[in-house]
mmCIF file of C-alpha atoms in Angstrom:
data_model
loop_
_atom_site.group_PDB
_atom_site.id
_atom_site.type_symbol
_atom_site.label_atom_id
_atom_site.label_comp_id
_atom_site.label_asym_id
_atom_site.label_seq_id
_atom_site.Cartn_x
_atom_site.Cartn_y
_atom_site.Cartn_z
ATOM 1 C CA UNK A 272 155.128 -2.601 78.735
ATOM 2 C CA UNK A 273 152.764 -5.462 77.895
ATOM 3 C CA UNK A 274 152.286 -4.268 74.306
ATOM 4 C CA UNK A 275 156.044 -3.986 73.772
ATOM 5 C CA UNK A 276 156.464 -7.475 75.151
ATOM 6 C CA UNK A 277 153.866 -8.940 72.799
ATOM 7 C CA UNK A 278 155.416 -7.267 69.784
ATOM 8 C CA UNK A 279 158.809 -8.579 70.759
ATOM 9 C CA UNK A 280 157.472 -12.077 71.137
ATOM 10 C CA UNK A 281 155.766 -11.905 67.752
ATOM 11 C CA UNK A 282 159.104 -10.950 66.251
ATOM 12 C CA UNK A 283 160.680 -13.988 67.868
ATOM 13 C CA UNK A 284 157.962 -16.039 66.210
ATOM 14 C CA UNK A 285 156.561 -17.927 69.132
ATOM 15 C CA UNK A 286 153.430 -16.018 70.106
ATOM 16 C CA UNK A 287 150.624 -18.548 70.339
ATOM 17 C CA UNK A 288 147.220 -18.183 68.768
ATOM 18 C CA UNK A 289 144.272 -20.197 70.051
ATOM 19 C CA UNK A 290 144.457 -23.931 70.651
ATOM 20 C CA UNK A 291 145.037 -26.035 73.724
ATOM 21 C CA UNK A 292 145.582 -24.203 76.961
ATOM 22 C CA UNK A 293 148.911 -24.376 78.724
ATOM 23 C CA UNK A 294 149.405 -24.812 82.393
ATOM 24 C CA UNK A 295 152.468 -23.309 83.729
ATOM 25 C CA UNK A 296 151.530 -21.938 86.996
ATOM 26 C CA UNK A 297 153.869 -22.529 89.825
ATOM 27 C CA UNK A 298 153.497 -23.016 93.461
ATOM 28 C CA UNK A 299 155.573 -24.546 96.143
ATOM 29 C CA UNK A 300 154.649 -27.136 98.691
ATOM 30 C CA UNK A 301 154.235 -26.275 102.328
ATOM 31 C CA UNK A 302 157.048 -24.197 103.738
ATOM 32 C CA UNK A 303 159.568 -21.841 102.192
ATOM 33 C CA UNK A 304 161.935 -22.565 99.321
ATOM 34 C CA UNK A 305 165.331 -21.651 100.655
ATOM 35 C CA UNK A 306 167.273 -24.541 99.223
ATOM 36 C CA UNK A 307 167.308 -28.133 97.970
ATOM 37 C CA UNK A 308 169.145 -30.110 100.634
ATOM 38 C CA UNK A 309 166.076 -31.275 102.571
ATOM 39 C CA UNK A 310 166.309 -34.974 103.469
ATOM 40 C CA UNK A 311 162.554 -35.329 103.620
ATOM 41 C CA UNK A 312 159.684 -33.168 102.426
ATOM 42 C CA UNK A 313 155.915 -33.160 102.355
ATOM 43 C CA UNK A 314 153.201 -30.614 101.786
ATOM 44 C CA UNK A 315 150.478 -29.821 104.279
ATOM 45 C CA UNK A 316 148.275 -28.389 101.544
ATOM 46 C CA UNK A 317 145.695 -30.795 100.171
ATOM 47 C CA UNK A 318 143.509 -30.511 97.123
ATOM 48 C CA UNK A 319 140.497 -28.540 98.220
ATOM 49 C CA UNK A 320 137.028 -28.821 96.811
ATOM 50 C CA UNK A 321 135.194 -25.840 95.388
ATOM 51 C CA UNK A 322 131.619 -24.853 94.752
ATOM 52 C CA UNK A 323 132.612 -22.482 91.963
ATOM 53 C CA UNK A 324 131.252 -23.278 88.540
ATOM 54 C CA UNK A 325 134.482 -22.789 86.620
ATOM 55 C CA UNK A 326 132.715 -20.913 83.828
ATOM 56 C CA UNK A 327 134.021 -17.407 84.427
ATOM 57 C CA UNK A 328 136.176 -15.720 81.802
ATOM 58 C CA UNK A 329 138.974 -13.179 81.987
ATOM 59 C CA UNK A 330 140.677 -10.748 79.653
ATOM 60 C CA UNK A 331 142.287 -12.600 76.756
ATOM 61 C CA UNK A 332 145.768 -11.493 77.779
ATOM 62 C CA UNK A 333 147.392 -10.599 81.051
ATOM 63 C CA UNK A 334 148.889 -7.228 81.793
ATOM 64 C CA UNK A 335 152.321 -8.737 82.410
ATOM 65 C CA UNK A 336 155.101 -9.727 80.048
ATOM 66 C CA UNK A 337 158.765 -9.379 79.196
ATOM 67 C CA UNK A 338 159.915 -5.826 79.651
ATOM 68 C CA UNK A 339 161.124 -3.609 76.842
ATOM 69 C CA UNK A 340 162.375 -4.470 73.366
ATOM 70 C CA UNK A 341 165.693 -5.965 74.490
ATOM 71 C CA UNK A 342 165.880 -9.361 76.178
ATOM 72 C CA UNK A 343 167.616 -9.753 79.519
ATOM 73 C CA UNK A 344 169.338 -12.584 81.346
ATOM 74 C CA UNK A 345 166.959 -14.534 83.576
ATOM 75 C CA UNK A 346 167.863 -14.082 87.248
ATOM 76 C CA UNK A 347 168.912 -17.170 89.161
ATOM 77 C CA UNK A 348 166.337 -18.329 91.695
ATOM 78 C CA UNK A 349 166.333 -21.180 94.193
ATOM 79 C CA UNK A 350 165.271 -24.631 93.007
ATOM 80 C CA UNK A 351 163.357 -25.046 96.252
ATOM 81 C CA UNK A 352 163.053 -28.262 98.241
ATOM 82 C CA UNK A 353 161.231 -30.279 95.543
ATOM 83 C CA UNK A 354 163.445 -30.316 92.407
ATOM 84 C CA UNK A 355 163.576 -34.055 91.720
ATOM 85 C CA UNK A 356 166.836 -33.510 89.835
ATOM 86 C CA UNK A 357 169.156 -35.686 91.916
ATOM 87 C CA UNK A 358 170.184 -32.927 94.324
ATOM 88 C CA UNK A 359 168.266 -34.166 97.395
ATOM 89 C CA UNK A 360 166.542 -37.124 98.993
ATOM 90 C CA UNK A 361 163.111 -38.154 100.204
ATOM 91 C CA UNK A 362 162.951 -40.598 103.098
ATOM 92 C CA UNK A 363 166.612 -41.394 102.552
ATOM 93 C CA UNK A 364 166.317 -42.134 98.825
ATOM 94 C CA UNK A 365 167.820 -39.975 96.107
ATOM 95 C CA UNK A 366 165.181 -38.438 93.840
ATOM 96 C CA UNK A 367 166.262 -37.941 90.210
ATOM 97 C CA UNK A 368 163.470 -37.915 87.677
ATOM 98 C CA UNK A 369 165.908 -36.630 85.033
ATOM 99 C CA UNK A 370 167.562 -40.063 84.804
ATOM 100 C CA UNK A 371 164.256 -41.850 84.140
ATOM 101 C CA UNK A 372 163.215 -42.968 80.675
ATOM 102 C CA UNK A 373 160.188 -41.021 79.475
ATOM 103 C CA UNK A 374 160.937 -37.719 81.212
ATOM 104 C CA UNK A 375 161.435 -36.039 77.824
ATOM 105 C CA UNK A 376 157.815 -35.276 76.957
ATOM 106 C CA UNK A 377 155.545 -32.376 76.162
ATOM 107 C CA UNK A 378 152.391 -33.340 78.080
ATOM 108 C CA UNK A 379 153.332 -33.510 81.753
ATOM 109 C CA UNK A 380 149.867 -33.916 83.240
ATOM 110 C CA UNK A 381 150.215 -37.671 83.788
ATOM 111 C CA UNK A 382 152.872 -39.770 85.489
ATOM 112 C CA UNK A 383 155.234 -41.767 83.267
ATOM 113 C CA UNK A 384 157.323 -44.931 83.388
ATOM 114 C CA UNK A 385 156.013 -47.478 85.888
ATOM 115 C CA UNK A 386 153.853 -44.872 87.636
ATOM 116 C CA UNK A 387 150.284 -43.932 86.764
ATOM 117 C CA UNK A 388 148.020 -41.062 87.692
ATOM 118 C CA UNK A 389 146.960 -37.717 86.268
ATOM 119 C CA UNK A 390 147.032 -34.283 87.899
ATOM 120 C CA UNK A 391 143.661 -32.541 87.758
ATOM 121 C CA UNK A 392 143.325 -28.846 87.084
ATOM 122 C CA UNK A 393 142.676 -26.184 84.477
ATOM 123 C CA UNK A 394 144.554 -27.035 81.230
ATOM 124 C CA UNK A 395 147.495 -24.813 80.376
ATOM 125 C CA UNK A 396 149.971 -24.883 77.483
ATOM 126 C CA UNK A 397 153.283 -23.146 77.976
ATOM 127 C CA UNK A 398 155.358 -21.984 75.005
ATOM 128 C CA UNK A 399 158.988 -21.204 75.781
ATOM 129 C CA UNK A 400 161.645 -19.497 73.654
ATOM 130 C CA UNK A 401 165.296 -19.762 74.740
ATOM 131 C CA UNK A 402 167.517 -16.948 73.468
ATOM 132 C CA UNK A 403 171.129 -15.762 73.631
ATOM 133 C CA UNK A 404 171.280 -12.328 75.222
ATOM 134 C CA UNK A 405 174.844 -11.883 73.934
ATOM 135 C CA UNK A 406 173.733 -12.304 70.316
ATOM 136 C CA UNK A 407 170.750 -10.004 69.828
ATOM 137 C CA UNK A 408 168.333 -12.501 71.354
ATOM 138 C CA UNK A 409 169.194 -15.162 68.769
ATOM 139 C CA UNK A 410 167.347 -18.479 69.335
ATOM 140 C CA UNK A 411 169.290 -21.297 70.978
ATOM 141 C CA UNK A 412 168.702 -24.689 69.348
ATOM 142 C CA UNK A 413 168.982 -28.008 71.143
ATOM 143 C CA UNK A 414 168.837 -26.619 74.685
ATOM 144 C CA UNK A 415 166.853 -28.636 77.228
ATOM 145 C CA UNK A 416 164.327 -27.159 79.660
ATOM 146 C CA UNK A 417 163.374 -29.168 82.749
ATOM 147 C CA UNK A 418 160.113 -27.841 84.147
ATOM 148 C CA UNK A 419 158.203 -28.715 87.316
ATOM 149 C CA UNK A 420 155.455 -27.203 89.441
ATOM 150 C CA UNK A 421 152.874 -28.033 92.069
ATOM 151 C CA UNK A 422 149.374 -29.436 91.764
ATOM 152 C CA UNK A 423 146.232 -27.354 92.055
ATOM 153 C CA UNK A 424 146.332 -28.172 95.779
ATOM 154 C CA UNK A 425 149.935 -27.006 96.264
ATOM 155 C CA UNK A 426 151.612 -30.428 96.393
ATOM 156 C CA UNK A 427 154.666 -31.742 94.544
ATOM 157 C CA UNK A 428 154.908 -35.193 93.023
ATOM 158 C CA UNK A 429 157.690 -37.435 94.406
ATOM 159 C CA UNK A 430 157.782 -35.393 97.648
ATOM 160 C CA UNK A 431 154.366 -34.648 99.148
ATOM 161 C CA UNK A 432 153.233 -37.615 101.236
ATOM 162 C CA UNK A 433 149.991 -38.211 99.318
ATOM 163 C CA UNK A 434 151.675 -38.248 95.885
ATOM 164 C CA UNK A 435 155.156 -39.653 96.461
ATOM 165 C CA UNK A 436 154.157 -42.458 94.090
ATOM 166 C CA UNK A 437 153.543 -39.982 91.242
ATOM 167 C CA UNK A 438 155.953 -38.097 88.965
ATOM 168 C CA UNK A 439 153.507 -35.914 87.062
ATOM 169 C CA UNK A 440 153.925 -32.167 86.470
ATOM 170 C CA UNK A 441 157.593 -32.760 85.636
ATOM 171 C CA UNK A 442 159.180 -33.040 82.204
ATOM 172 C CA UNK A 443 161.943 -32.084 79.802
ATOM 173 C CA UNK A 444 161.655 -30.547 76.352
ATOM 174 C CA UNK A 445 164.379 -29.649 73.820
ATOM 175 C CA UNK A 446 164.280 -26.427 71.803
ATOM 176 C CA UNK A 447 163.844 -26.672 68.032
ATOM 177 C CA UNK A 448 165.592 -24.713 65.279
ATOM 178 C CA UNK A 449 163.656 -21.613 66.366
ATOM 179 C CA UNK A 450 164.756 -21.990 69.984
ATOM 180 C CA UNK A 451 161.242 -23.011 71.017
ATOM 181 C CA UNK A 452 159.633 -25.790 73.018
ATOM 182 C CA UNK A 453 156.257 -26.348 74.667
ATOM 183 C CA UNK A 454 154.675 -28.063 77.662
ATOM 184 C CA UNK A 455 151.048 -29.036 78.240
ATOM 185 C CA UNK A 456 150.123 -28.998 81.921
ATOM 186 C CA UNK A 457 147.663 -27.494 84.394
ATOM 187 C CA UNK A 458 147.591 -24.128 86.092
ATOM 188 C CA UNK A 459 149.383 -24.521 89.435
ATOM 189 C CA UNK A 460 147.782 -23.753 92.756
ATOM 190 C CA UNK A 461 149.060 -21.326 95.371
ATOM 191 C CA UNK A 462 150.287 -22.548 98.732
ATOM 192 C CA UNK A 463 150.600 -20.441 101.873
ATOM 193 C CA UNK A 464 153.696 -18.230 101.882
ATOM 194 C CA UNK A 465 154.672 -18.295 98.197
ATOM 195 C CA UNK A 466 153.592 -16.415 95.120
ATOM 196 C CA UNK A 467 152.216 -18.767 92.419
ATOM 197 C CA UNK A 468 155.126 -19.925 90.283
ATOM 198 C CA UNK A 469 156.720 -22.546 88.019
ATOM 199 C CA UNK A 470 160.245 -23.886 88.410
ATOM 200 C CA UNK A 471 162.681 -24.609 85.598
ATOM 201 C CA UNK A 472 166.280 -25.563 84.931
ATOM 202 C CA UNK A 473 168.102 -24.969 81.653
ATOM 203 C CA UNK A 474 170.651 -27.394 80.175
ATOM 204 C CA UNK A 475 172.823 -27.218 77.070
ATOM 205 C CA UNK A 476 171.372 -30.431 75.626
ATOM 206 C CA UNK A 477 169.130 -33.391 76.360
ATOM 207 C CA UNK A 478 172.213 -35.503 77.078
ATOM 208 C CA UNK A 479 173.418 -33.139 79.788
ATOM 209 C CA UNK A 480 169.925 -32.822 81.280
ATOM 210 C CA UNK A 481 170.284 -35.978 83.356
ATOM 211 C CA UNK A 482 171.818 -34.441 86.467
ATOM 212 C CA UNK A 483 171.488 -31.107 88.232
ATOM 213 C CA UNK A 484 175.288 -30.750 88.202
ATOM 214 C CA UNK A 485 175.116 -29.858 84.487
ATOM 215 C CA UNK A 486 172.493 -27.113 84.683
ATOM 216 C CA UNK A 487 173.218 -23.682 83.230
ATOM 217 C CA UNK A 488 170.399 -21.843 84.996
ATOM 218 C CA UNK A 489 167.857 -22.412 87.735
ATOM 219 C CA UNK A 490 164.959 -19.977 87.947
ATOM 220 C CA UNK A 491 161.223 -19.536 88.430
ATOM 221 C CA UNK A 492 158.323 -18.054 86.480
ATOM 222 C CA UNK A 493 155.831 -15.840 88.303
ATOM 223 C CA UNK A 494 152.154 -16.281 87.504
ATOM 224 C CA UNK A 495 150.240 -13.054 86.731
ATOM 225 C CA UNK A 496 148.003 -11.747 89.511
ATOM 226 C CA UNK A 497 144.928 -11.251 87.308
ATOM 227 C CA UNK A 498 145.056 -14.739 85.800
ATOM 228 C CA UNK A 499 145.752 -16.398 89.149
ATOM 229 C CA UNK A 500 142.841 -14.656 90.834
ATOM 230 C CA UNK A 501 140.489 -15.595 88.004
ATOM 231 C CA UNK A 502 141.502 -19.271 87.993
ATOM 232 C CA UNK A 503 141.380 -19.686 91.766
ATOM 233 C CA UNK A 504 137.978 -18.038 92.061
ATOM 234 C CA UNK A 505 136.271 -19.809 89.173
ATOM 235 C CA UNK A 506 137.738 -23.303 88.775
ATOM 236 C CA UNK A 507 136.896 -26.289 90.944
ATOM 237 C CA UNK A 508 139.734 -27.593 93.108
ATOM 238 C CA UNK A 509 141.574 -24.284 93.565
ATOM 239 C CA UNK A 510 139.540 -22.804 96.425
ATOM 240 C CA UNK A 511 142.375 -23.027 98.996
ATOM 241 C CA UNK A 512 144.509 -20.878 96.696
ATOM 242 C CA UNK A 513 142.126 -17.931 97.026
ATOM 243 C CA UNK A 514 143.045 -17.217 100.652
ATOM 244 C CA UNK A 515 146.692 -18.206 100.142
ATOM 245 C CA UNK A 516 147.086 -15.700 97.309
ATOM 246 C CA UNK A 517 145.382 -12.981 99.362
ATOM 247 C CA UNK A 518 148.108 -13.289 102.010
ATOM 248 C CA UNK A 519 151.102 -12.976 99.656
ATOM 249 C CA UNK A 520 152.504 -10.346 97.289
ATOM 250 C CA UNK A 521 155.519 -10.112 95.024
ATOM 251 C CA UNK A 522 157.028 -7.698 97.533
ATOM 252 C CA UNK A 523 156.707 -10.178 100.403
ATOM 253 C CA UNK A 524 157.545 -13.357 98.480
ATOM 254 C CA UNK A 525 160.898 -14.782 99.611
ATOM 255 C CA UNK A 526 161.992 -15.511 96.027
ATOM 256 C CA UNK A 527 160.718 -12.660 93.858
ATOM 257 C CA UNK A 528 160.941 -9.810 96.394
ATOM 258 C CA UNK A 529 164.559 -8.907 95.616
ATOM 259 C CA UNK A 530 164.064 -8.696 91.850
ATOM 260 C CA UNK A 531 163.738 -5.492 89.846
ATOM 261 C CA UNK A 532 160.473 -4.644 88.104
ATOM 262 C CA UNK A 533 162.141 -5.470 84.784
ATOM 263 C CA UNK A 534 163.150 -8.908 86.044
ATOM 264 C CA UNK A 535 159.668 -9.612 87.375
ATOM 265 C CA UNK A 536 158.125 -8.603 84.057
ATOM 266 C CA UNK A 537 160.626 -10.805 82.202
ATOM 267 C CA UNK A 538 159.832 -13.766 84.475
ATOM 268 C CA UNK A 539 156.068 -13.484 83.980
ATOM 269 C CA UNK A 540 154.451 -15.359 81.053
ATOM 270 C CA UNK A 541 151.882 -13.672 78.826
ATOM 271 C CA UNK A 542 148.541 -15.505 78.903
ATOM 272 C CA UNK A 543 145.636 -15.868 76.489
ATOM 273 C CA UNK A 544 142.481 -17.891 77.126
ATOM 274 C CA UNK A 545 139.854 -18.185 79.854
ATOM 275 C CA UNK A 546 138.859 -20.157 82.931
ATOM 276 C CA UNK A 547 136.456 -22.354 80.958
ATOM 277 C CA UNK A 548 138.716 -23.666 78.192
ATOM 278 C CA UNK A 549 142.119 -23.071 79.751
ATOM 279 C CA UNK A 550 145.088 -20.915 78.887
ATOM 280 C CA UNK A 551 148.055 -20.671 76.568
ATOM 281 C CA UNK A 552 151.105 -18.858 77.923
ATOM 282 C CA UNK A 553 154.334 -17.657 76.313
ATOM 283 C CA UNK A 554 157.642 -16.688 77.855
ATOM 284 C CA UNK A 555 161.293 -16.116 76.910
ATOM 285 C CA UNK A 556 164.265 -17.531 78.803
ATOM 286 C CA UNK A 557 167.383 -15.441 78.269
ATOM 287 C CA UNK A 558 170.948 -16.570 78.984
ATOM 288 C CA UNK A 559 174.364 -15.175 78.033
ATOM 289 C CA UNK A 560 176.262 -17.641 75.828
#
C-alpha cells in the first residue's frame, strides 16, 4: 500500500526530496473534539521537559500513505473546539484568525500581526496536493487550505490559557498551478484521549477563506504511529506524549475510529527525515468538484 501511494504521489509531482522538515502533526487540547461551539476552552496539558537527547533516527519513510492508485474524497471530520475560524468564542470573544492580516503564510511556527512568540518543537514541512476526485485526480488551482494543530505540549494557540496571546501553528496557503501548497511547522504533540493529528479546512479561494461559513471541507490528518513514537521518545519537550500515545489507538480515537482502512491510509501523510533534522511530509486532499 505504501509503495503504491508513493508512486501515485510521484505521478502527481509533489513528492518531496530532502530539505527542510515539515511539521504537520496534530493533536488536540485537553478533552474530546466533539464540536466547535464551546464558549471557553483551555488545555490542561503543558509543555513537558525531557531528558532524551533528540538524536535518534527512524526509517526514512513511514509505512502509511494514501491507499491504492485512485484518489478518494477526504472524509469530513470535526473541527474540534479550537478552530479559530470564527465559529466559536473564548471568554466571550469571537475568535477568527482567518480575518487577520498575515494569516496567509507558509511558515506557521511564529505568531503574526501584533502578536509575537514561536512554538518550539521538531521542524516539519508539510506538502499538500489538492485534487478533483471527479476528474481523474486533476490538480485544483487557487484553492485555500487553512491548517492548525497543537503545540508539542498539546496546547492550542488562542484557546489554551497559557497561550491565548499567541496565534502560531495556524495559517493559510493557496494551491499553485499544480494544485500544491506547503507549510513549515513543528511536529505536534499528543494529548490524552486523542490520536496525534492535524486539522484543516478547505476553501475555494483565498478570498472565501475568511470565514468558516465558506468552507468546502473540514477534516483531520492522522500522524503515523512509527513517526510519532520516534519523535516523542527522542526529542526534548515531547515526553508527555509518550504515555498519552500509549493509551490511545486509531480504533479507540473518537474521530478516526469510524473510518475505513482506506480512509485512514488516505488521511495519513507520508514522512521522510529523522528525529535529529526533522521531517518532510506529503499528503493529498481529495474533493469532488
